[in-house]
Amino acid sequence: MSVAALPSEGAGRAGLRLSLILLLAPALLWLGLLIILPHIQLLALSLKVKLGPRLYETGLTNYTEFFAESIYWSTLIRTAFISIAATALTLLIAFPVAYYIAKMIRGRRKNLLFVLALLPFWVSELIRTLGWIIILRETGLISLGLQWLGLIDQPVELLGNDAAILVGLVYTSMLFMVVPLVTVLDSLDDTLVEAGYDLGGNGFAVLREIIIPHAMPGIVAGCIIVFMLTLGNILTPALLGGKNSLWFTDQIFQKFIVRFNWEQGAAFGFLLLIVSSLVVWIGLKITRQSLASTMT
Amino acid sequence: MSPAPDLDIRGLVKRFGRFTAVEDVTFTVPEGSFFSILGPSGCGKTTLMRMIAGFSRPDSGDILIKGNSTIGLPPNRVAANMVFQHLALFPTMSVAENIGYGLRRRGHSKSEIAERVERMLERVDLAGSGPKQINQLSGGQKQRVAIARCLVLEPALLLLDEPLGALDLKLREQMKVELKQLQAKLGTTFVYITHDQSEALVMSDQVAVMNAGRFEQIGTPQDLYYRPLTAFVAGFVGNSNRWRGTVSAVGAQTRYAAEGGFELIGQAVSGLSVGQPVDLFLRPEAITLSRGTDPEAAAANALVGNVQSLLFDGGNSMAIVAPDRGGGSITVALPQTGDLADLTPGEPVRLSWSAEQVTGFAAASAA
Ligand SMILES: Nc1ncnc2c1ncn2[C@@H]1O[C@H](COP(=O)(O)OP(=O)(O)OP(=O)(O)O)[C@@H](O)[C@H]1O
Ligand SMILES: [Mg+2]
């Protein structure tokens, strides 16, 4: 009996392993086909140096060119800095909003406000950005309004500068900051805040010592998402920043689509990946968080 | 002039909409004493405590801590600290950081904070636990950290909102004794909320019994137990046999006809008239139980019956006796000496108790 039972048990285990593989297959395929394979391809492509028509050798020229030409690396640095600024600004605006939604109101009004915060994302990013153009352009709402109030006597062009890019990026990113913050602040026990006051803390001390440490995983998660989205955004800087937006994704786009220089485009893409990973890594180190703790 | 009491509450009222959660509560707590507020769930204990701590404003009345009114002060300026029902230790801080939190707010130097925190940890028997994280502590240790976190600020008043509620029974028994000893050692005034009468009786100098937003009685644990002033206190504090009934005669003694069909004789009570509905209370340990079939002639109250069942619980063992005449049953404490340990269900027994042991209160007219 017991001998007969053994093979079937073995078969059972093999069956288990098979079902596990089948279960993971979609995720593995997705990872492999859409993320890992293209990146290997990109890496290979970026290391190819074009010598003449259909004549290539392997080398780092695509990368050295990036450092040789100041417009390239300065654009990347500029893109990273504006993205960091946009992330910080989004956090500053989203935090009070999230705190209000999570802690100050209850019941139906809370859900209503949350939905209200989601509402702008029912229209596409393109339409939203066009909305900002309508507001900010020379004949736009703000310009006309200021003229009507008599504060200025000529129309002002508010598009085409870094501030306009920032406004657009922050607006586009709000949701991705508010949602993780509301989630994490929702889980903060009200009595912790009360204890913070009871033991002699003022609002600032309670915020710094109790609320922010508790919210840290949400803050970091929100910042990573927003930073990545901003850094990779191409539409908003192009539309609001105008011709000389000098956004790095725009340059990658130019390389691939306009110049057909896929090799250089791939190298730029890799550099963007390295810079974004580096910034996130530094951010995690500074806040002493781990990627794992922000995802739970 | 005697010094101002640590806490002086005058005519405190708190309403939520049309519901009155705390109704005209007045009491004082002298310095260095252990004062408990005992009441069933939802009677307004936490609401009262939150007003004292400064988290909510009373609709009327005054709160004085060491003679100074705290009405309108924010919680961080009220000289009372609170141990929360679920402790509310800061999980993102270590034990030492938790205890040092209040001192940091007062702007003490780092070295002084470290020294005072260490001294406080010693006093609550947690020396060396400073660097531990909160989730590394046992339930009882967390308890002591929560208390230490308040006491390190040397508050005039420590408010404790059912701090033992989350602990298991064994630990609760142990912490009861520890808390009482800690309070006696430190001399800090404690105001302690609980719905557990044994906690209140064991630890307190004074107990206030609260019901539906009102204080029913304030007194020593002995007062509440032996001389309850209202039916609610008699029923809530300690175990009692309880009957509805009516007054059948007044005079040197009061006679009651209890609902079960038997007669009880109690002491003269002023203010009761014949025919009036009453609530009657008789403590299980006030009843003398003996073997036999004929009633004891000498006692004011005597009856015979049969043992219905026995509830063995060590020193708190009880017998439930069904009287021969009338219905119902009477719970009787078995003598601690173990004399009647061999009692069996069905055995005939006789019960007797004196007139002082029967307490009657006029029943609420609405009932
Ligand atoms: N913010 C509030 N709004 C409306 N009603 C409230 C509010 N806070 C408390 N109450 C009501 O006041 C009454 C007393 O509540 P409280 O929390 O003081 O009870 P408690 O005696 O502490 O009970 P427990 O022993 O269960 O903690 C309850 O009926 C409760 O529903
Ligand atoms: Mg309560």
XYZ file of C-alpha atoms and ligand atoms in Angstrom:
695
model
C 0.000 0.000 0.000
C 2.597 2.427 1.101
C 4.828 1.539 -1.812
C 1.987 2.103 -4.215
C 1.343 5.451 -2.649
C 4.814 6.791 -3.356
C 4.716 7.314 -7.125
C 1.375 9.034 -6.930
C 2.754 11.392 -4.350
C 5.683 12.111 -6.648
C 3.256 12.761 -9.463
C 1.339 15.077 -7.180
C 4.398 17.143 -6.481
C 5.297 17.336 -10.153
C 1.729 18.387 -10.847
C 2.045 21.088 -8.225
C 5.190 22.425 -9.808
C 3.544 22.418 -13.226
C 0.543 24.326 -11.952
C 2.856 26.816 -10.274
C 4.682 27.385 -13.551
C 1.394 27.762 -15.390
C 0.199 30.173 -12.748
C 3.270 32.336 -13.018
C 3.506 32.080 -16.783
C 1.549 35.223 -17.678
C 3.584 37.350 -15.277
C 6.857 35.820 -16.408
C 5.940 36.248 -20.062
C 4.960 39.843 -19.465
C 8.193 40.531 -17.628
C 10.300 38.714 -20.175
C 8.708 39.870 -23.408
C 7.841 43.437 -22.521
C 10.519 44.488 -20.068
C 13.616 42.339 -20.038
C 13.880 41.462 -23.738
C 13.424 45.026 -25.042
C 15.955 46.295 -22.548
C 18.518 43.704 -23.603
C 17.842 44.704 -27.184
C 18.196 48.368 -26.271
C 21.453 47.730 -24.478
C 22.823 45.818 -27.457
C 21.638 48.543 -29.782
C 23.190 51.298 -27.701
C 26.588 49.610 -27.917
C 26.552 49.512 -31.694
C 28.502 52.190 -33.475
C 27.593 52.994 -37.022
C 30.642 53.259 -39.252
C 28.917 53.371 -42.584
C 25.793 51.969 -44.261
C 25.175 48.551 -42.669
C 28.580 48.644 -41.109
C 28.702 48.517 -37.321
C 31.220 47.878 -34.588
C 30.795 47.529 -30.845
C 31.833 50.496 -28.758
C 30.856 53.217 -26.330
C 30.743 56.079 -28.805
C 27.024 56.591 -28.289
C 27.686 57.183 -24.624
C 30.835 59.279 -24.971
C 28.987 61.534 -27.385
C 26.434 62.226 -24.680
C 29.130 63.514 -22.344
C 30.955 65.385 -25.080
C 27.938 67.395 -26.153
C 26.927 69.670 -23.269
C 23.373 70.155 -24.562
C 22.702 66.453 -23.927
C 23.882 66.098 -20.379
C 22.671 69.513 -19.322
C 19.212 68.585 -20.598
C 19.273 65.368 -18.624
C 20.345 67.186 -15.454
C 17.738 69.868 -16.028
C 15.050 67.234 -16.596
C 16.029 65.434 -13.403
C 15.998 68.639 -11.363
C 12.656 69.849 -12.650
C 11.252 66.378 -11.996
C 12.556 66.466 -8.428
C 11.097 69.950 -7.952
C 7.757 68.821 -9.390
C 7.766 65.807 -7.081
C 8.504 67.944 -4.032
C 5.837 70.464 -4.993
C 3.302 67.697 -5.578
C 4.083 66.291 -2.139
C 3.685 69.685 -0.480
C 0.305 70.243 -2.093
C -0.960 66.662 -1.827
C -0.088 66.131 1.837
C -2.591 68.592 3.344
C -5.216 67.418 0.859
C -4.617 63.787 1.787
C -4.580 64.601 5.499
C -7.862 66.420 5.171
C -9.466 63.548 3.287
C -8.066 60.838 5.567
C -8.364 62.457 8.978
C -10.554 65.523 9.118
C -13.778 64.331 7.515
C -15.859 61.222 7.858
C -18.443 59.183 6.024
C -19.997 60.170 2.722
C -18.252 63.526 2.406
C -14.940 61.712 2.593
C -15.761 59.440 -0.350
C -17.117 62.393 -2.268
C -13.935 64.376 -1.813
C -11.808 61.407 -2.767
C -13.775 60.968 -5.989
C -13.449 64.693 -6.596
C -9.689 64.345 -6.368
C -9.854 61.563 -8.964
C -12.161 63.429 -11.296
C -9.513 65.261 -13.403
C -8.148 61.869 -14.393
C -11.308 60.932 -16.209
C -10.169 63.064 -19.124
C -7.001 62.217 -21.015
C -3.696 63.855 -20.235
C -3.772 65.569 -23.607
C -7.091 67.282 -22.917
C -5.990 68.245 -19.421
C -2.812 69.808 -20.729
C -4.718 71.643 -23.441
C -6.868 73.007 -20.647
C -3.783 74.519 -19.077
C -2.810 76.023 -22.426
C -6.197 77.707 -22.589
C -5.649 79.151 -19.138
C -2.028 80.186 -19.487
C -1.682 81.445 -23.076
C -1.420 85.092 -24.043
C -5.135 85.352 -24.700
C -5.927 82.970 -21.876
C -7.950 83.311 -18.718
C -5.191 84.559 -16.436
C -3.830 87.068 -18.868
C -7.287 88.447 -19.607
C -8.223 88.437 -15.948
C -5.148 90.405 -14.931
C -5.777 92.906 -17.680
C -9.389 93.254 -16.643
C -8.307 93.913 -13.082
C -5.920 96.520 -14.372
C -2.875 94.877 -12.879
C -1.157 94.663 -16.262
C -1.703 96.661 -19.412
C -0.447 94.178 -21.979
C -1.286 90.529 -22.467
C 1.245 88.225 -20.818
C 2.436 84.930 -22.202
C 2.610 82.440 -19.373
C 3.426 79.444 -21.557
C 6.830 78.305 -22.680
C 8.697 78.567 -19.409
C 9.709 76.228 -16.621
C 6.945 77.417 -14.308
C 4.335 76.357 -16.850
C 5.985 72.956 -17.159
C 5.975 72.618 -13.368
C 2.312 73.550 -13.081
C 1.369 70.979 -15.685
C 3.521 68.251 -14.167
C 2.232 68.833 -10.648
C -1.358 68.824 -11.820
C -0.833 65.597 -13.751
C 0.853 63.928 -10.792
C -1.483 64.906 -7.950
C -3.529 61.722 -7.994
C -0.506 59.463 -7.781
C 0.611 61.262 -4.643
C -2.800 61.665 -3.018
C -3.808 58.002 -3.241
C -0.815 56.474 -1.400
C -0.883 59.301 1.140
C -4.588 58.877 1.910
C -4.051 55.138 2.294
C -1.176 55.504 4.705
C -2.752 58.361 6.693
C -5.997 56.424 6.965
C -4.099 53.779 8.877
C -2.758 56.295 11.390
C -4.498 55.796 14.726
C -6.149 59.054 15.832
C -5.168 58.431 19.429
C -1.475 58.615 18.439
C -2.039 62.182 17.300
C -3.981 62.939 20.470
C -1.247 61.411 22.607
C 1.236 63.603 20.758
C -0.695 66.705 21.802
C -1.446 65.419 25.290
C 2.244 64.989 26.054
C 2.921 68.629 25.255
C 3.479 68.646 21.493
C 2.241 71.470 19.291
C 0.946 70.936 15.767
C 4.394 71.114 14.213
C 5.945 68.619 16.649
C 3.099 66.162 16.142
C 3.469 66.490 12.374
C 7.225 65.991 12.455
C 7.500 63.279 15.093
C 4.323 61.281 14.649
C 2.460 61.917 11.423
C 5.365 62.106 8.970
C 7.265 59.091 10.343
C 4.058 57.094 10.099
C 3.335 58.358 6.587
C 6.898 57.805 5.341
C 6.209 54.632 3.337
C 3.347 56.409 1.565
C 5.420 59.528 0.993
C 8.259 57.532 -0.517
C 5.936 55.411 -2.656
C 4.135 58.505 -3.923
C 7.401 60.308 -4.627
C 8.851 57.385 -6.566
C 5.753 57.065 -8.713
C 5.495 60.797 -9.352
C 9.199 61.201 -10.051
C 9.213 58.331 -12.533
C 6.098 59.579 -14.283
C 7.414 63.130 -14.481
C 10.830 62.135 -15.696
C 9.294 59.984 -18.397
C 6.582 62.485 -19.312
C 6.834 63.795 -22.817
C 3.480 65.406 -23.552
C 3.249 68.004 -20.784
C 6.738 69.541 -21.181
C 6.347 69.618 -24.942
C 2.950 71.320 -24.869
C 3.490 73.721 -21.975
C 7.225 74.306 -22.355
C 7.055 74.992 -26.040
C 9.910 74.553 -28.478
C 12.764 74.973 -26.074
C 11.372 72.830 -23.288
C 14.658 70.898 -23.332
C 13.134 67.761 -21.873
C 15.261 64.628 -22.096
C 12.489 62.285 -23.220
C 11.894 64.710 -26.053
C 15.490 64.271 -27.147
C 15.150 60.504 -27.039
C 12.046 60.845 -29.143
C 13.937 63.042 -31.609
C 16.752 60.495 -31.898
C 14.446 57.576 -32.541
C 11.731 59.095 -34.665
C 13.141 62.206 -36.304
C 16.782 61.282 -36.843
C 16.331 57.505 -37.094
C 19.422 57.230 -34.929
C 18.209 54.277 -32.911
C 21.643 53.479 -31.512
C 22.059 56.855 -29.888
C 18.411 56.874 -28.811
C 18.920 53.559 -27.058
C 21.988 54.898 -25.276
C 20.022 57.952 -24.102
C 17.224 55.705 -22.930
C 19.693 53.740 -20.871
C 21.183 56.874 -19.383
C 17.705 58.007 -18.341
C 17.124 54.649 -16.697
C 20.410 54.921 -14.816
C 19.729 58.474 -13.628
C 16.185 57.685 -12.466
C 17.353 54.577 -10.601
C 20.142 56.586 -9.016
C 17.811 59.353 -7.830
C 15.359 56.839 -6.372
C 18.199 54.985 -4.673
C 19.550 58.185 -3.136
C 16.039 59.149 -2.041
C 15.555 55.808 -0.323
C 18.939 56.120 1.392
C 18.162 59.631 2.664
C 14.770 58.650 4.049
C 16.112 55.294 5.330
C 13.306 53.414 3.645
C 13.513 50.225 1.663
C 11.684 49.613 -1.568
C 9.972 46.637 0.063
C 8.570 48.684 2.951
C 7.016 51.234 0.618
C 5.200 48.576 -1.350
C 3.371 47.040 1.588
C -6.967 77.217 54.100
C -6.412 73.721 52.792
C -4.527 73.469 49.486
C -6.582 73.267 46.312
C -7.434 69.691 45.365
C -5.580 68.311 42.361
C -8.782 68.024 40.418
C -12.008 69.876 41.028
C -14.912 69.238 38.665
C -17.979 71.405 38.983
C -21.294 70.728 37.294
C -19.806 69.351 34.105
C -22.192 68.791 31.194
C -21.468 67.458 27.714
C -24.034 66.977 24.992
C -23.750 65.413 21.557
C -26.679 66.884 19.691
C -29.703 66.119 21.818
C -27.991 63.274 23.640
C -26.454 64.172 26.991
C -23.317 62.071 27.500
C -22.201 63.661 30.781
C -24.788 65.254 33.004
C -23.989 67.570 35.883
C -20.957 65.759 37.264
C -19.278 67.234 40.317
C -16.370 65.796 42.309
C -12.969 66.592 43.756
C -9.847 64.476 43.887
C -7.440 65.256 46.716
C -3.705 65.301 46.094
C -1.974 61.959 45.928
C -5.074 59.827 45.876
C -6.289 57.114 43.581
C -9.723 58.014 42.264
C -11.698 55.634 40.057
C -14.699 56.204 37.880
C -16.620 52.968 37.540
C -19.464 52.503 35.148
C -20.875 50.260 32.434
C -19.848 50.632 28.807
C -21.196 53.759 27.149
C -22.016 55.609 30.361
C -19.803 58.555 29.429
C -16.513 57.771 31.187
C -14.289 58.439 28.202
C -16.236 61.568 27.348
C -15.627 62.882 30.862
C -11.950 62.000 30.729
C -11.469 63.656 27.346
C -12.870 66.886 28.748
C -10.423 66.760 31.649
C -7.513 66.134 29.259
C -8.599 69.081 27.116
C -9.628 67.173 23.982
C -13.196 68.362 24.094
C -14.969 71.280 25.655
C -17.763 70.877 28.188
C -21.071 72.555 27.372
C -21.149 73.917 30.881
C -19.353 73.524 34.179
C -15.754 74.038 35.188
C -12.606 71.924 35.488
C -9.893 73.066 37.887
C -6.513 71.399 38.093
C -4.600 72.515 41.164
C -7.017 75.408 41.446
C -6.650 76.673 37.860
C -9.438 76.360 35.341
C -8.420 74.463 32.224
C -11.476 75.322 30.166
C -10.342 76.479 26.740
C -6.737 75.338 27.157
C -5.400 73.125 24.335
C -4.474 69.580 25.446
C -0.748 70.313 25.284
C -1.148 73.017 27.951
C -3.302 71.026 30.380
C -1.282 69.815 33.375
C -2.800 66.354 33.137
C -1.488 63.497 31.043
C -3.466 60.609 29.751
C -2.822 56.895 29.372
C -5.034 55.886 26.475
C -7.347 52.897 26.369
C -5.130 51.257 23.748
C -1.992 52.941 25.092
C -1.189 54.824 21.851
C 2.546 54.241 22.100
C 4.360 55.705 19.100
C 5.305 52.673 16.985
C 7.902 54.594 14.985
C 9.940 55.368 18.099
C 11.956 53.247 20.494
C 10.969 52.891 24.138
C 13.369 55.640 25.194
C 12.171 57.970 22.433
C 8.587 57.367 23.503
C 9.352 58.305 27.069
C 11.530 61.214 26.032
C 8.923 62.661 23.667
C 7.337 64.986 26.224
C 10.718 66.118 27.557
C 11.889 66.949 24.035
C 8.793 69.097 23.632
C 9.812 71.021 26.729
C 13.223 71.650 25.238
C 15.380 69.879 27.802
C 18.955 69.119 26.858
C 19.775 65.772 25.301
C 21.830 64.588 28.254
C 19.150 65.558 30.749
C 16.486 63.776 28.722
C 18.596 60.626 28.513
C 19.191 60.692 32.249
C 15.576 61.284 33.207
C 14.350 58.625 30.784
C 16.767 56.103 32.254
C 15.664 56.951 35.789
C 12.016 56.609 34.791
C 12.695 53.240 33.159
C 14.234 52.041 36.410
C 11.228 53.154 38.384
C 8.897 51.085 36.232
C 11.307 48.112 36.271
C 12.316 48.420 32.647
C 15.940 49.447 33.130
C 17.931 48.823 29.973
C 14.883 48.496 27.711
C 15.331 51.975 26.245
C 16.631 50.950 22.808
C 13.900 48.320 22.312
C 11.181 48.815 19.753
C 7.591 48.968 20.955
C 6.583 45.737 19.224
C 9.314 43.881 21.107
C 7.578 44.494 24.437
C 5.070 42.293 26.221
C 1.607 43.606 27.032
C 2.487 44.443 30.621
C 5.719 46.164 29.593
C 3.883 48.312 27.062
C 1.529 49.253 29.840
C 4.395 50.462 31.976
C 5.986 52.377 29.099
C 2.695 54.178 28.510
C 2.561 55.156 32.163
C 6.245 56.077 32.281
C 5.810 58.281 29.213
C 3.327 60.375 31.191
C 4.960 60.216 34.608
C 8.332 61.435 33.349
C 6.630 64.796 32.839
C 5.666 64.853 36.521
C 2.051 65.787 35.813
C -0.266 67.065 38.508
C -2.698 64.434 37.423
C -2.517 61.144 35.565
C -5.638 60.088 33.683
C -5.968 56.401 32.839
C -8.707 55.223 30.485
C -9.233 51.491 31.044
C -5.539 50.837 30.602
C -5.872 47.189 31.532
C -8.730 46.493 29.154
C -6.530 45.011 26.445
C -4.643 42.630 28.732
C -5.502 39.031 29.437
C -7.001 38.095 32.783
C -3.848 36.854 34.486
C -1.817 39.897 33.565
C -4.680 42.164 34.530
C -4.731 40.737 38.036
C -0.996 41.278 38.310
C -1.058 44.801 36.865
C -3.836 45.786 39.256
C -1.527 45.235 42.173
C 1.459 46.780 40.369
C -0.450 49.918 39.446
C -1.630 50.432 42.989
C 1.895 49.998 44.326
C 3.329 52.298 41.665
C 0.823 54.989 42.554
C 1.560 54.670 46.248
C 5.313 54.856 45.546
C 5.133 57.884 43.249
C 2.406 59.770 45.047
C 0.970 61.047 41.764
C -2.780 61.593 41.704
C -4.447 58.968 39.522
C -7.874 59.273 37.956
C -8.706 55.837 36.692
C -11.560 54.811 34.441
C -12.834 51.274 34.379
C -15.919 49.180 33.867
C -14.397 46.396 35.968
C -15.594 46.732 39.551
C -12.834 44.593 40.961
C -10.184 46.937 39.501
C -11.922 49.900 41.060
C -12.417 48.270 44.442
C -8.898 46.891 44.738
C -6.962 49.980 43.705
C -8.919 53.041 44.687
C -9.080 55.359 47.643
C -12.332 56.739 46.281
C -14.667 55.387 43.642
C -17.378 57.200 41.742
C -20.048 55.007 40.210
C -21.298 56.435 36.942
C -24.472 55.521 35.126
C -25.948 57.094 31.996
C -23.855 60.233 32.305
C -24.458 60.831 36.000
C -22.548 60.031 39.149
C -24.696 57.761 41.299
C -22.440 57.664 44.327
C -18.946 58.677 45.369
C -17.320 56.883 48.264
C -14.676 54.499 49.481
C -14.841 50.969 48.070
C -16.271 49.832 51.438
C -19.000 52.487 51.289
C -20.075 51.377 47.856
C -20.048 47.738 48.773
C -21.705 47.842 52.174
C -23.718 51.041 51.994
C -24.906 51.556 48.432
C -27.153 54.580 48.087
C -28.976 53.595 44.929
C -30.278 50.434 43.359
C -27.833 50.854 40.489
C -24.812 50.899 42.804
C -26.122 47.933 44.799
C -26.582 45.974 41.598
C -23.391 47.063 39.836
C -20.870 46.722 42.655
C -20.364 43.152 43.768
C -22.724 40.216 43.288
C -26.242 40.288 44.624
C -29.412 38.321 44.706
C -31.907 40.719 43.257
C -35.677 40.746 43.359
C -38.481 43.040 42.433
C -41.071 43.392 45.122
C -43.401 45.652 47.060
C -43.357 47.026 50.573
C -45.832 45.091 52.701
C -45.259 46.749 56.090
C -43.211 49.613 57.525
C -42.208 50.208 61.117
C -39.273 49.100 63.238
C -38.520 46.763 60.389
C -39.591 46.905 56.786
C -41.300 43.888 55.311
C -41.139 43.219 51.620
C -43.092 40.817 49.467
C -40.607 39.701 46.845
C -41.748 38.654 43.402
C -40.673 35.071 43.936
C -43.413 34.690 46.521
C -41.436 34.866 49.750
C -41.160 37.513 52.368
C -38.038 39.452 53.248
C -37.464 41.448 56.391
C -35.136 44.400 56.230
C -34.187 47.358 58.372
C -36.378 50.402 58.686
C -35.931 52.625 55.664
C -37.293 56.119 55.661
C -39.236 57.224 52.641
C -40.820 53.896 51.741
C -44.543 53.438 52.031
C -46.694 50.338 51.968
C -47.455 49.031 48.499
C -44.559 50.847 46.920
C -42.596 48.832 44.315
C -39.001 48.205 45.344
C -35.762 46.592 44.167
C -34.316 44.257 46.769
C -30.689 43.202 47.106
C -29.050 40.505 49.188
C -25.364 39.597 48.950
C -24.578 35.864 48.544
C -21.960 35.984 51.299
C -24.431 37.550 53.772
C -26.451 34.361 53.859
C -25.733 31.628 56.402
C -26.149 28.183 54.972
C -26.462 25.045 57.015
C -27.736 21.509 56.673
C -31.195 20.827 58.009
C -34.861 20.871 57.208
C -36.350 23.196 59.829
C -35.934 26.970 59.525
C -33.647 28.737 61.969
C -35.944 30.432 64.463
C -33.616 33.144 65.745
C -32.826 34.859 62.454
C -34.930 37.659 61.004
C -35.036 35.886 57.670
C -35.024 32.129 57.484
C -36.145 29.590 54.975
C -35.526 26.042 53.891
C -34.908 24.678 50.455
C -32.930 22.281 48.325
C -29.585 22.717 46.681
C -30.262 23.161 42.986
C -26.715 23.281 41.743
C -23.186 23.948 42.935
C -20.758 26.327 41.232
C -17.284 25.418 42.353
C -14.754 28.242 41.954
C -12.216 27.714 44.723
C -12.692 30.424 47.307
C -15.641 31.920 45.416
C -17.768 28.785 45.291
C -21.515 29.284 45.257
C -24.578 27.168 45.767
C -27.848 27.907 44.073
C -30.718 27.032 46.372
C -34.361 26.627 45.426
C -36.568 27.651 48.376
C -39.397 25.280 49.347
C -41.957 28.027 49.383
C -42.139 30.471 46.532
C -40.330 30.288 43.237
C -36.983 31.529 42.010
C -33.605 30.675 43.380
C -31.096 32.186 45.768
C -27.356 32.259 45.228
C -25.427 31.567 48.414
C -21.679 31.793 48.960
C -20.215 28.628 50.429
C -18.145 29.144 53.572
C -14.444 29.605 52.828
C -13.529 27.107 55.517
C -14.699 24.305 53.284
C -17.161 23.005 55.921
C -19.829 22.364 53.342
C -17.535 21.247 50.567
C -19.302 17.881 50.449
C -22.718 19.411 49.738
C -24.513 17.668 46.895
C -27.313 18.878 44.644
C -30.754 17.974 45.949
C -29.752 18.104 49.602
C -32.113 19.973 51.905
C -30.553 23.081 53.435
C -31.647 26.023 55.513
C -30.752 29.640 54.874
C -30.828 32.607 57.192
C -29.726 36.210 57.131
C -30.164 39.246 59.313
C -32.346 42.239 58.569
C -29.341 44.550 57.956
C -28.335 42.496 54.946
C -31.499 43.207 53.003
C -31.344 46.433 51.061
C -34.425 47.881 49.468
C -34.655 50.819 47.075
C -37.754 52.416 45.714
C -38.025 51.160 42.126
C -37.880 53.732 39.363
C -41.445 54.932 38.881
C -41.282 54.391 35.130
C -40.682 50.663 35.591
N -18.276 62.241 19.316
C -19.430 61.723 19.716
N -20.583 62.009 19.057
C -21.758 61.494 19.460
N -21.907 60.669 20.493
C -20.806 60.332 21.182
C -19.518 60.840 20.835
N -18.612 60.338 21.705
C -19.307 59.563 22.557
N -20.624 59.563 22.253
C -21.676 58.844 22.982
O -21.554 59.162 24.332
C -21.802 58.020 25.143
C -20.671 57.821 26.109
O -19.525 57.436 25.394
P -18.144 57.159 26.101
O -17.133 56.863 25.055
O -17.852 58.259 27.047
O -18.477 55.825 26.897
P -17.561 55.013 27.911
O -18.217 55.112 29.236
O -16.154 55.447 27.805
O -17.730 53.534 27.370
P -16.640 52.354 27.224
O -16.524 51.726 28.573
O -17.302 51.433 26.247
O -15.382 52.942 26.728
C -22.015 56.865 24.196
O -23.390 56.597 24.119
C -21.494 57.345 22.879
O -22.250 56.816 21.834
Mg -14.299 54.518 27.010
